[in-house]
Amino acid sequence: MGFPSNGAEKPLKFLIYGRTGWIGGLLGKLCEAQSIAYEYGSGRLESRASLEADIAAIKPTHVFNAAGVTGRPNVDWCESHKVETIRTNVVGTLTLADVCRERGLVLVNYATGCIFEYDAGHQLGSGVGFKEEDTPNFIGSFYSKTKAMVEDLLNNFENVCTLRVRMPISSDLSNPRNFITKITRYEKVVDIPNSMTILDELLPISIEMAKRNLTGIYNFTNPGVVSHNEILEMYKEYIDPSFTWKNFTLEEQAKVIVAPRSNNELDATKLKQEFPELLSIKESLIKNVFKPNQKTAKA
């Protein structure tokens, strides 16, 4: 689905929220590399007047929302900071969508796919993934609960492109937000196949989606699934042959976290139809993450 452009002839200018975040920072670098004019918003998402002031001053052609509360060091923070989580993830995101809609602007919203979990109709290892129109079935964490709630409401805004990101990975293996960096530092890891998002490949696609004025929900992951152990085997093969790790079960993991975590496969067919060059998760991991960082003598 596309949104009528409010200025097809106008040169692109992006307004980005989330300057201090990982995705927001990467978006700015991509705009620079592509010579796209951009500015970061200074307004708070939950303050309508500050968003209106940003748009009036910057006059963007498209708006990107990479701001939001994920919790530090992880989503367990949201369990004890529920009002703060609602303020940004629900009230703020909806306010931004509404302000953009009033001005005929497409909002590209980086959301989450951690609103599903494997179930009888989408069993682990079956290859059957959740589609864009499926109803979220995971509300184990308050973070996921707010994200599912806001996704449902945003679906009523014809100007919003919702990108369901999962377990984001980039080629920057020093970044503590990187899923690979996280699991190499954990004392123990579970081993469950999941859909994941390779930012090096998918963030440029999100810019192209804005240029095409695409709207609606997209599972924003590379096709297929990869497990924790498969990633750590690649890490061992390409980066550190002496690396070792220990696994534990979901039941054991539950004892050391406050809120349960989402595990699922998302069906990336819709995104792949729009971008046929999209690599599978394992191909993208090797090409975009492990080969550029390779420290071993592997051919």
mmCIF file of N, CA and C in Angstrom, residues 76-162:
data_model
loop_
_atom_site.group_PDB
_atom_site.id
_atom_site.type_symbol
_atom_site.label_atom_id
_atom_site.label_comp_id
_atom_site.label_asym_id
_atom_site.label_seq_id
_atom_site.Cartn_x
_atom_site.Cartn_y
_atom_site.Cartn_z
ATOM 1 N N ASP A 76 13.348 -5.753 30.920
ATOM 2 C CA ASP A 76 12.884 -5.932 32.302
ATOM 3 C C ASP A 76 12.640 -4.583 32.978
ATOM 4 N N TRP A 77 13.387 -3.543 32.552
ATOM 5 C CA TRP A 77 13.219 -2.190 33.102
ATOM 6 C C TRP A 77 11.777 -1.726 32.959
ATOM 7 N N CYS A 78 11.156 -2.078 31.839
ATOM 8 C CA CYS A 78 9.784 -1.624 31.562
ATOM 9 C C CYS A 78 8.783 -2.178 32.568
ATOM 10 N N GLU A 79 9.100 -3.329 33.150
ATOM 11 C CA GLU A 79 8.184 -3.952 34.116
ATOM 12 C C GLU A 79 8.000 -3.077 35.352
ATOM 13 N N SER A 80 9.033 -2.309 35.699
ATOM 14 C CA SER A 80 8.962 -1.453 36.891
ATOM 15 C C SER A 80 8.843 0.033 36.537
ATOM 16 N N HIS A 81 8.721 0.328 35.233
ATOM 17 C CA HIS A 81 8.576 1.721 34.785
ATOM 18 C C HIS A 81 7.450 1.773 33.740
ATOM 19 N N LYS A 82 6.263 1.332 34.164
ATOM 20 C CA LYS A 82 5.178 1.151 33.190
ATOM 21 C C LYS A 82 4.647 2.471 32.636
ATOM 22 N N VAL A 83 4.495 3.475 33.472
ATOM 23 C CA VAL A 83 3.949 4.750 32.987
ATOM 24 C C VAL A 83 4.919 5.413 32.005
ATOM 25 N N GLU A 84 6.225 5.363 32.329
ATOM 26 C CA GLU A 84 7.226 5.931 31.421
ATOM 27 C C GLU A 84 7.216 5.211 30.076
ATOM 28 N N THR A 85 7.024 3.891 30.128
ATOM 29 C CA THR A 85 6.979 3.086 28.906
ATOM 30 C C THR A 85 5.759 3.461 28.063
ATOM 31 N N ILE A 86 4.604 3.622 28.712
ATOM 32 C CA ILE A 86 3.371 4.026 28.005
ATOM 33 C C ILE A 86 3.543 5.416 27.390
ATOM 34 N N ARG A 87 4.152 6.318 28.158
ATOM 35 C CA ARG A 87 4.273 7.714 27.715
ATOM 36 C C ARG A 87 4.982 7.801 26.368
ATOM 37 N N THR A 88 6.075 7.083 26.227
ATOM 38 C CA THR A 88 6.827 7.150 24.973
ATOM 39 C C THR A 88 6.292 6.182 23.928
ATOM 40 N N ASN A 89 6.136 4.913 24.309
ATOM 41 C CA ASN A 89 5.825 3.877 23.316
ATOM 42 C C ASN A 89 4.395 3.932 22.806
ATOM 43 N N VAL A 90 3.483 4.431 23.607
ATOM 44 C CA VAL A 90 2.078 4.476 23.189
ATOM 45 C C VAL A 90 1.655 5.921 22.900
ATOM 46 N N VAL A 91 1.621 6.750 23.931
ATOM 47 C CA VAL A 91 1.156 8.137 23.761
ATOM 48 C C VAL A 91 2.028 8.881 22.753
ATOM 49 N N GLY A 92 3.351 8.770 22.912
ATOM 50 C CA GLY A 92 4.272 9.499 22.036
ATOM 51 C C GLY A 92 4.172 9.072 20.588
ATOM 52 N N THR A 93 4.169 7.762 20.364
ATOM 53 C CA THR A 93 4.129 7.260 18.987
ATOM 54 C C THR A 93 2.818 7.636 18.303
ATOM 55 N N LEU A 94 1.711 7.521 19.027
ATOM 56 C CA LEU A 94 0.408 7.880 18.453
ATOM 57 C C LEU A 94 0.326 9.381 18.173
ATOM 58 N N THR A 95 0.889 10.187 19.051
ATOM 59 C CA THR A 95 0.883 11.642 18.841
ATOM 60 C C THR A 95 1.651 11.989 17.573
ATOM 61 N N LEU A 96 2.828 11.399 17.415
ATOM 62 C CA LEU A 96 3.636 11.668 16.221
ATOM 63 C C LEU A 96 2.893 11.232 14.956
ATOM 64 N N ALA A 97 2.267 10.053 14.988
ATOM 65 C CA ALA A 97 1.514 9.560 13.826
ATOM 66 C C ALA A 97 0.394 10.530 13.462
ATOM 67 N N ASP A 98 -0.291 11.048 14.473
ATOM 68 C CA ASP A 98 -1.425 11.938 14.242
ATOM 69 C C ASP A 98 -0.966 13.290 13.687
ATOM 70 N N VAL A 99 0.119 13.832 14.245
ATOM 71 C CA VAL A 99 0.661 15.104 13.755
ATOM 72 C C VAL A 99 1.097 14.954 12.290
ATOM 73 N N CYS A 100 1.756 13.824 11.981
ATOM 74 C CA CYS A 100 2.180 13.581 10.598
ATOM 75 C C CYS A 100 0.983 13.456 9.671
ATOM 76 N N ARG A 101 -0.041 12.746 10.118
ATOM 77 C CA ARG A 101 -1.236 12.545 9.285
ATOM 78 C C ARG A 101 -1.899 13.875 8.948
ATOM 79 N N GLU A 102 -1.994 14.745 9.932
ATOM 80 C CA GLU A 102 -2.605 16.066 9.705
ATOM 81 C C GLU A 102 -1.881 16.853 8.616
ATOM 82 N N ARG A 103 -0.578 16.557 8.467
ATOM 83 C CA ARG A 103 0.232 17.293 7.501
ATOM 84 C C ARG A 103 0.531 16.485 6.235
ATOM 85 N N GLY A 104 -0.139 15.346 6.086
ATOM 86 C CA GLY A 104 0.028 14.534 4.880
ATOM 87 C C GLY A 104 1.409 13.912 4.746
ATOM 88 N N LEU A 105 2.042 13.611 5.893
ATOM 89 C CA LEU A 105 3.400 13.060 5.875
ATOM 90 C C LEU A 105 3.413 11.573 6.201
ATOM 91 N N VAL A 106 4.215 10.832 5.449
ATOM 92 C CA VAL A 106 4.429 9.419 5.775
ATOM 93 C C VAL A 106 5.331 9.335 7.003
ATOM 94 N N LEU A 107 4.946 8.485 7.954
ATOM 95 C CA LEU A 107 5.774 8.201 9.127
ATOM 96 C C LEU A 107 6.283 6.768 9.025
ATOM 97 N N VAL A 108 7.594 6.620 8.947
ATOM 98 C CA VAL A 108 8.201 5.287 8.989
ATOM 99 C C VAL A 108 8.513 4.996 10.452
ATOM 100 N N ASN A 109 7.840 4.007 11.008
ATOM 101 C CA ASN A 109 7.938 3.720 12.436
ATOM 102 C C ASN A 109 8.654 2.391 12.669
ATOM 103 N N TYR A 110 9.817 2.456 13.315
ATOM 104 C CA TYR A 110 10.556 1.228 13.634
ATOM 105 C C TYR A 110 9.927 0.614 14.874
ATOM 106 N N ALA A 111 9.219 -0.473 14.652
ATOM 107 C CA ALA A 111 8.453 -1.132 15.712
ATOM 108 C C ALA A 111 9.153 -2.444 16.077
ATOM 109 N N THR A 112 8.417 -3.403 16.601
ATOM 110 C CA THR A 112 9.034 -4.666 16.992
ATOM 111 C C THR A 112 8.199 -5.849 16.534
ATOM 112 N N GLY A 113 8.882 -6.941 16.243
ATOM 113 C CA GLY A 113 8.220 -8.211 15.950
ATOM 114 C C GLY A 113 8.162 -9.099 17.174
ATOM 115 N N CYS A 114 8.607 -8.563 18.326
ATOM 116 C CA CYS A 114 8.584 -9.344 19.573
ATOM 117 C C CYS A 114 7.201 -9.271 20.214
ATOM 118 N N ILE A 115 6.188 -9.493 19.386
ATOM 119 C CA ILE A 115 4.794 -9.475 19.853
ATOM 120 C C ILE A 115 4.114 -10.796 19.499
ATOM 121 N N PHE A 116 4.954 -11.757 19.108
ATOM 122 C CA PHE A 116 4.481 -13.103 18.767
ATOM 123 C C PHE A 116 5.339 -14.140 19.477
ATOM 124 N N GLU A 117 4.759 -15.325 19.678
ATOM 125 C CA GLU A 117 5.554 -16.469 20.125
ATOM 126 C C GLU A 117 5.040 -17.719 19.413
ATOM 127 N N TYR A 118 5.955 -18.667 19.222
ATOM 128 C CA TYR A 118 5.577 -19.913 18.568
ATOM 129 C C TYR A 118 4.319 -20.476 19.215
ATOM 130 N N ASP A 119 3.388 -20.973 18.365
ATOM 131 C CA ASP A 119 2.168 -21.599 18.891
ATOM 132 C C ASP A 119 1.800 -22.783 17.995
ATOM 133 N N ALA A 120 0.624 -23.366 18.234
ATOM 134 C CA ALA A 120 0.225 -24.585 17.513
ATOM 135 C C ALA A 120 0.183 -24.360 16.005
ATOM 136 N N GLY A 121 -0.211 -23.173 15.579
ATOM 137 C CA GLY A 121 -0.295 -22.893 14.146
ATOM 138 C C GLY A 121 1.005 -22.409 13.537
ATOM 139 N N HIS A 122 1.971 -22.084 14.397
ATOM 140 C CA HIS A 122 3.274 -21.572 13.945
ATOM 141 C C HIS A 122 4.336 -22.226 14.822
ATOM 142 N N GLN A 123 4.548 -23.517 14.553
ATOM 143 C CA GLN A 123 5.428 -24.276 15.448
ATOM 144 C C GLN A 123 6.896 -24.065 15.123
ATOM 145 N N LEU A 124 7.709 -24.114 16.181
ATOM 146 C CA LEU A 124 9.153 -23.983 16.039
ATOM 147 C C LEU A 124 9.652 -25.025 15.042
ATOM 148 N N GLY A 125 10.385 -24.579 14.038
ATOM 149 C CA GLY A 125 10.947 -25.504 13.055
ATOM 150 C C GLY A 125 10.020 -25.842 11.901
ATOM 151 N N SER A 126 8.780 -25.314 11.934
ATOM 152 C CA SER A 126 7.807 -25.667 10.887
ATOM 153 C C SER A 126 8.016 -24.864 9.609
ATOM 154 N N GLY A 127 8.695 -23.718 9.737
ATOM 155 C CA GLY A 127 8.841 -22.829 8.585
ATOM 156 C C GLY A 127 7.611 -21.973 8.333
ATOM 157 N N VAL A 128 6.595 -22.124 9.195
ATOM 158 C CA VAL A 128 5.381 -21.304 9.065
ATOM 159 C C VAL A 128 5.545 -20.086 9.965
ATOM 160 N N GLY A 129 5.666 -18.913 9.348
ATOM 161 C CA GLY A 129 5.890 -17.696 10.117
ATOM 162 C C GLY A 129 4.620 -16.883 10.282
ATOM 163 N N PHE A 130 4.656 -15.983 11.255
ATOM 164 C CA PHE A 130 3.530 -15.060 11.454
ATOM 165 C C PHE A 130 3.532 -14.020 10.342
ATOM 166 N N LYS A 131 2.329 -13.734 9.832
ATOM 167 C CA LYS A 131 2.186 -12.748 8.756
ATOM 168 C C LYS A 131 1.812 -11.387 9.331
ATOM 169 N N GLU A 132 1.866 -10.376 8.467
ATOM 170 C CA GLU A 132 1.596 -9.004 8.897
ATOM 171 C C GLU A 132 0.206 -8.846 9.510
ATOM 172 N N GLU A 133 -0.769 -9.597 8.973
ATOM 173 C CA GLU A 133 -2.151 -9.405 9.432
ATOM 174 C C GLU A 133 -2.503 -10.274 10.645
ATOM 175 N N ASP A 134 -1.576 -11.116 11.092
ATOM 176 C CA ASP A 134 -1.854 -11.963 12.255
ATOM 177 C C ASP A 134 -1.944 -11.128 13.536
ATOM 178 N N THR A 135 -2.795 -11.586 14.445
ATOM 179 C CA THR A 135 -2.974 -10.888 15.726
ATOM 180 C C THR A 135 -1.864 -11.296 16.686
ATOM 181 N N PRO A 136 -1.179 -10.326 17.290
ATOM 182 C CA PRO A 136 -0.110 -10.662 18.241
ATOM 183 C C PRO A 136 -0.603 -11.605 19.341
ATOM 184 N N ASN A 137 0.237 -12.562 19.710
ATOM 185 C CA ASN A 137 -0.155 -13.543 20.728
ATOM 186 C C ASN A 137 0.819 -13.584 21.893
ATOM 187 N N PHE A 138 1.768 -12.608 21.928
ATOM 188 C CA PHE A 138 2.740 -12.596 23.031
ATOM 189 C C PHE A 138 2.617 -11.295 23.808
ATOM 190 N N ILE A 139 2.199 -11.428 25.062
ATOM 191 C CA ILE A 139 2.152 -10.238 25.923
ATOM 192 C C ILE A 139 2.874 -10.556 27.233
ATOM 193 N N GLY A 140 3.903 -11.403 27.124
ATOM 194 C CA GLY A 140 4.634 -11.845 28.312
ATOM 195 C C GLY A 140 5.390 -10.726 29.004
ATOM 196 N N SER A 141 5.820 -9.714 28.222
ATOM 197 C CA SER A 141 6.515 -8.582 28.839
ATOM 198 C C SER A 141 5.669 -7.334 28.640
ATOM 199 N N PHE A 142 5.786 -6.385 29.558
ATOM 200 C CA PHE A 142 5.019 -5.151 29.441
ATOM 201 C C PHE A 142 5.434 -4.374 28.194
ATOM 202 N N TYR A 143 6.729 -4.434 27.879
ATOM 203 C CA TYR A 143 7.243 -3.806 26.660
ATOM 204 C C TYR A 143 6.481 -4.322 25.438
ATOM 205 N N SER A 144 6.394 -5.643 25.294
ATOM 206 C CA SER A 144 5.710 -6.240 24.145
ATOM 207 C C SER A 144 4.216 -5.908 24.156
ATOM 208 N N LYS A 145 3.640 -5.869 25.345
ATOM 209 C CA LYS A 145 2.220 -5.551 25.471
ATOM 210 C C LYS A 145 1.936 -4.151 24.919
ATOM 211 N N THR A 146 2.789 -3.168 25.282
ATOM 212 C CA THR A 146 2.566 -1.797 24.782
ATOM 213 C C THR A 146 2.796 -1.731 23.282
ATOM 214 N N LYS A 147 3.760 -2.487 22.789
ATOM 215 C CA LYS A 147 4.076 -2.454 21.361
ATOM 216 C C LYS A 147 2.952 -3.068 20.526
ATOM 217 N N ALA A 148 2.355 -4.145 21.027
ATOM 218 C CA ALA A 148 1.231 -4.772 20.314
ATOM 219 C C ALA A 148 0.023 -3.840 20.300
ATOM 220 N N MET A 149 -0.181 -3.172 21.438
ATOM 221 C CA MET A 149 -1.305 -2.243 21.572
ATOM 222 C C MET A 149 -1.176 -1.088 20.573
ATOM 223 N N VAL A 150 0.013 -0.504 20.504
ATOM 224 C CA VAL A 150 0.197 0.658 19.640
ATOM 225 C C VAL A 150 0.193 0.248 18.168
ATOM 226 N N GLU A 151 0.686 -0.955 17.859
ATOM 227 C CA GLU A 151 0.654 -1.396 16.463
ATOM 228 C C GLU A 151 -0.785 -1.495 15.972
ATOM 229 N N ASP A 152 -1.649 -2.039 16.805
ATOM 230 C CA ASP A 152 -3.058 -2.197 16.445
ATOM 231 C C ASP A 152 -3.699 -0.834 16.194
ATOM 232 N N LEU A 153 -3.393 0.129 17.045
ATOM 233 C CA LEU A 153 -3.959 1.470 16.880
ATOM 234 C C LEU A 153 -3.377 2.184 15.656
ATOM 235 N N LEU A 154 -2.064 2.031 15.444
ATOM 236 C CA LEU A 154 -1.411 2.682 14.295
ATOM 237 C C LEU A 154 -1.943 2.167 12.960
ATOM 238 N N ASN A 155 -2.471 0.964 12.971
ATOM 239 C CA ASN A 155 -2.985 0.362 11.741
ATOM 240 C C ASN A 155 -4.155 1.162 11.169
ATOM 241 N N ASN A 156 -4.727 2.032 11.998
ATOM 242 C CA ASN A 156 -5.822 2.887 11.536
ATOM 243 C C ASN A 156 -5.322 4.156 10.845
ATOM 244 N N PHE A 157 -4.038 4.423 10.933
ATOM 245 C CA PHE A 157 -3.446 5.613 10.302
ATOM 246 C C PHE A 157 -2.901 5.223 8.934
ATOM 247 N N GLU A 158 -3.512 5.774 7.889
ATOM 248 C CA GLU A 158 -3.127 5.354 6.532
ATOM 249 C C GLU A 158 -1.768 5.912 6.102
ATOM 250 N N ASN A 159 -1.169 6.764 6.938
ATOM 251 C CA ASN A 159 0.123 7.374 6.584
ATOM 252 C C ASN A 159 1.312 6.692 7.253
ATOM 253 N N VAL A 160 1.069 5.630 8.014
ATOM 254 C CA VAL A 160 2.153 5.023 8.804
ATOM 255 C C VAL A 160 2.656 3.722 8.177
ATOM 256 N N CYS A 161 3.972 3.627 8.103
ATOM 257 C CA CYS A 161 4.631 2.383 7.689
ATOM 258 C C CYS A 161 5.273 1.786 8.937
ATOM 259 N N THR A 162 4.729 0.664 9.402
ATOM 260 C CA THR A 162 5.210 0.018 10.625
ATOM 261 C C THR A 162 6.174 -1.105 10.262
#
